[in-house]
Amino acid sequence: MSNYNWCHGPNCHTKHIQSRVRGSKGNKVLRTMKVKHNEPSDRYWFRHWCNYFCNQSCLMEFVEHNIQGMIALAPRREPLETPIKDPTKETNSNNYGYSWNRWTIEEKT
Ligand SMILES: [Zn+2]
């Protein structure tokens, strides 16, 4: 048996899209989308947010609506750092006379 969540997008039920139309004739509504709940997996396409939002638009509207509460859950008061070896610069060029620099950055192990 499949489990479903209602999309958490705050405006999901206001989108003028055929998939939102529900109800009987004369009593039609635009309704929040049902989202199939999938178990977490290693498949490349699996993203946890897909269990709670029907699309990225609804996800980003939720973020916009709840950003202060989300930041309060895991505030960052200090920057994070990843130790790296001294970067080296490599200069490349092509047959058209263009050249460009590319920094090689390697993490310390
Ligand atoms: Zn939605």
PDB file of C-alpha atoms and ligand atoms in Angstrom:
ATOM      1  CA  MET A   1       0.000   0.000   0.000  1.00  0.00           C
ATOM      2  CA  SER A   2       1.306   3.431  -0.911  1.00  0.00           C
ATOM      3  CA  ASN A   3       1.605   6.327   1.497  1.00  0.00           C
ATOM      4  CA  TYR A   4       0.985   9.901   0.455  1.00  0.00           C
ATOM      5  CA  ASN A   5       1.694  13.346   1.846  1.00  0.00           C
ATOM      6  CA  TRP A   6      -0.048  16.556   0.953  1.00  0.00           C
ATOM      7  CA  CYS A   7       2.312  18.915  -0.833  1.00  0.00           C
ATOM      8  CA  HIS A   8       3.667  21.418   1.700  1.00  0.00           C
ATOM      9  CA  GLY A   9       3.820  24.269  -0.814  1.00  0.00           C
ATOM     10  CA  PRO A  10       1.857  27.163   0.736  1.00  0.00           C
ATOM     11  CA  ASN A  11       0.385  28.123  -2.651  1.00  0.00           C
ATOM     12  CA  CYS A  12      -0.034  24.653  -4.180  1.00  0.00           C
ATOM     13  CA  HIS A  13      -3.841  24.886  -3.999  1.00  0.00           C
ATOM     14  CA  THR A  14      -3.931  28.208  -5.843  1.00  0.00           C
ATOM     15  CA  LYS A  15      -2.217  27.130  -9.092  1.00  0.00           C
ATOM     16  CA  HIS A  16      -4.534  27.188 -12.095  1.00  0.00           C
ATOM     17  CA  ILE A  17      -3.443  23.776 -13.338  1.00  0.00           C
ATOM     18  CA  GLN A  18      -5.717  20.921 -14.398  1.00  0.00           C
ATOM     19  CA  SER A  19      -4.038  18.503 -11.935  1.00  0.00           C
ATOM     20  CA  ARG A  20      -5.272  20.637  -8.989  1.00  0.00           C
ATOM     21  CA  VAL A  21      -8.964  20.481 -10.013  1.00  0.00           C
ATOM     22  CA  ARG A  22     -11.008  18.183  -7.760  1.00  0.00           C
ATOM     23  CA  GLY A  23     -14.625  17.854  -6.580  1.00  0.00           C
ATOM     24  CA  SER A  24     -17.965  17.136  -8.207  1.00  0.00           C
ATOM     25  CA  LYS A  25     -19.681  19.199 -10.877  1.00  0.00           C
ATOM     26  CA  GLY A  26     -20.824  22.509  -9.403  1.00  0.00           C
ATOM     27  CA  ASN A  27     -18.495  22.081  -6.390  1.00  0.00           C
ATOM     28  CA  LYS A  28     -15.078  22.154  -8.051  1.00  0.00           C
ATOM     29  CA  VAL A  29     -11.994  23.267  -6.106  1.00  0.00           C
ATOM     30  CA  LEU A  30      -8.278  23.672  -6.657  1.00  0.00           C
ATOM     31  CA  ARG A  31      -6.758  21.255  -4.130  1.00  0.00           C
ATOM     32  CA  THR A  32      -3.248  20.757  -2.777  1.00  0.00           C
ATOM     33  CA  MET A  33      -1.475  17.938  -4.667  1.00  0.00           C
ATOM     34  CA  LYS A  34      -0.967  14.506  -3.131  1.00  0.00           C
ATOM     35  CA  VAL A  35       2.676  13.431  -3.232  1.00  0.00           C
ATOM     36  CA  LYS A  36       3.660   9.762  -3.207  1.00  0.00           C
ATOM     37  CA  HIS A  37       5.960   8.923  -0.295  1.00  0.00           C
ATOM     38  CA  ASN A  38       8.982   6.892  -1.432  1.00  0.00           C
ATOM     39  CA  GLU A  39      11.392   5.188   0.927  1.00  0.00           C
ATOM     40  CA  PRO A  40      14.869   6.729   0.878  1.00  0.00           C
ATOM     41  CA  SER A  41      17.128   4.930  -1.583  1.00  0.00           C
ATOM     42  CA  ASP A  42      20.497   5.285  -3.274  1.00  0.00           C
ATOM     43  CA  ARG A  43      18.872   5.823  -6.673  1.00  0.00           C
ATOM     44  CA  TYR A  44      20.290   8.914  -8.325  1.00  0.00           C
ATOM     45  CA  TRP A  45      16.864  10.557  -8.616  1.00  0.00           C
ATOM     46  CA  PHE A  46      15.863  10.211  -4.973  1.00  0.00           C
ATOM     47  CA  ARG A  47      15.645  13.450  -3.030  1.00  0.00           C
ATOM     48  CA  HIS A  48      13.931  13.659   0.385  1.00  0.00           C
ATOM     49  CA  TRP A  49      12.085  16.840  -0.555  1.00  0.00           C
ATOM     50  CA  CYS A  50      10.263  14.919  -3.299  1.00  0.00           C
ATOM     51  CA  ASN A  51       8.246  13.203  -0.550  1.00  0.00           C
ATOM     52  CA  TYR A  52       6.830  16.529   0.630  1.00  0.00           C
ATOM     53  CA  PHE A  53       6.557  18.779  -2.413  1.00  0.00           C
ATOM     54  CA  CYS A  54       4.963  18.206  -5.825  1.00  0.00           C
ATOM     55  CA  ASN A  55       7.659  20.259  -7.602  1.00  0.00           C
ATOM     56  CA  GLN A  56      10.565  22.643  -7.013  1.00  0.00           C
ATOM     57  CA  SER A  57       8.294  25.668  -7.312  1.00  0.00           C
ATOM     58  CA  CYS A  58       6.281  24.515  -4.266  1.00  0.00           C
ATOM     59  CA  LEU A  59       9.550  23.688  -2.433  1.00  0.00           C
ATOM     60  CA  MET A  60      10.960  27.173  -3.021  1.00  0.00           C
ATOM     61  CA  GLU A  61       7.679  28.850  -2.032  1.00  0.00           C
ATOM     62  CA  PHE A  62       7.829  26.881   1.242  1.00  0.00           C
ATOM     63  CA  VAL A  63      11.445  28.021   1.779  1.00  0.00           C
ATOM     64  CA  GLU A  64      10.491  31.629   1.060  1.00  0.00           C
ATOM     65  CA  HIS A  65       7.553  31.374   3.494  1.00  0.00           C
ATOM     66  CA  ASN A  66       9.500  29.622   6.304  1.00  0.00           C
ATOM     67  CA  ILE A  67      13.076  30.770   5.878  1.00  0.00           C
ATOM     68  CA  GLN A  68      13.408  32.338   9.348  1.00  0.00           C
ATOM     69  CA  GLY A  69      12.226  29.152  11.089  1.00  0.00           C
ATOM     70  CA  MET A  70      14.470  26.990   8.879  1.00  0.00           C
ATOM     71  CA  ILE A  71      17.551  29.067   9.691  1.00  0.00           C
ATOM     72  CA  ALA A  72      16.653  28.966  13.400  1.00  0.00           C
ATOM     73  CA  LEU A  73      16.822  25.126  13.213  1.00  0.00           C
ATOM     74  CA  ALA A  74      20.489  25.158  12.206  1.00  0.00           C
ATOM     75  CA  PRO A  75      21.942  28.662  12.490  1.00  0.00           C
ATOM     76  CA  ARG A  76      25.475  29.216  11.134  1.00  0.00           C
ATOM     77  CA  ARG A  77      27.331  31.764  13.205  1.00  0.00           C
ATOM     78  CA  GLU A  78      30.822  30.825  12.036  1.00  0.00           C
ATOM     79  CA  PRO A  79      32.064  29.979   8.542  1.00  0.00           C
ATOM     80  CA  LEU A  80      33.003  26.379   7.744  1.00  0.00           C
ATOM     81  CA  GLU A  81      36.428  25.570   6.294  1.00  0.00           C
ATOM     82  CA  THR A  82      37.865  22.694   4.276  1.00  0.00           C
ATOM     83  CA  PRO A  83      41.669  22.346   4.577  1.00  0.00           C
ATOM     84  CA  ILE A  84      43.366  22.374   1.152  1.00  0.00           C
ATOM     85  CA  LYS A  85      46.874  22.087  -0.238  1.00  0.00           C
ATOM     86  CA  ASP A  86      48.408  25.294  -1.665  1.00  0.00           C
ATOM     87  CA  PRO A  87      46.529  25.843  -4.964  1.00  0.00           C
ATOM     88  CA  THR A  88      48.483  25.656  -8.207  1.00  0.00           C
ATOM     89  CA  LYS A  89      47.712  27.730 -11.290  1.00  0.00           C
ATOM     90  CA  GLU A  90      47.606  26.101 -14.697  1.00  0.00           C
ATOM     91  CA  THR A  91      47.539  28.215 -17.849  1.00  0.00           C
ATOM     92  CA  ASN A  92      45.694  26.813 -20.861  1.00  0.00           C
ATOM     93  CA  SER A  93      45.380  28.161 -24.397  1.00  0.00           C
ATOM     94  CA  ASN A  94      43.575  27.181 -27.550  1.00  0.00           C
ATOM     95  CA  ASN A  95      44.308  27.484 -31.284  1.00  0.00           C
ATOM     96  CA  TYR A  96      42.463  30.815 -31.491  1.00  0.00           C
ATOM     97  CA  GLY A  97      44.936  32.609 -29.241  1.00  0.00           C
ATOM     98  CA  TYR A  98      42.787  32.606 -26.137  1.00  0.00           C
ATOM     99  CA  SER A  99      44.385  31.645 -22.866  1.00  0.00           C
ATOM    100  CA  TRP A 100      42.930  31.236 -19.439  1.00  0.00           C
ATOM    101  CA  ASN A 101      44.054  30.274 -15.974  1.00  0.00           C
ATOM    102  CA  ARG A 102      42.630  27.459 -13.966  1.00  0.00           C
ATOM    103  CA  TRP A 103      43.337  26.906 -10.302  1.00  0.00           C
ATOM    104  CA  THR A 104      43.780  23.320  -9.193  1.00  0.00           C
ATOM    105  CA  ILE A 105      42.420  22.892  -5.703  1.00  0.00           C
ATOM    106  CA  GLU A 106      42.987  19.667  -3.804  1.00  0.00           C
ATOM    107  CA  GLU A 107      41.665  18.859  -0.352  1.00  0.00           C
ATOM    108  CA  LYS A 108      44.146  17.784   2.311  1.00  0.00           C
ATOM    109  CA  THR A 109      43.598  14.188   3.311  1.00  0.00           C
TER     110      THR A 109
HETATM  111 ZN    ZN B   1       2.641  21.553  -4.654  1.00  0.00          ZN
END
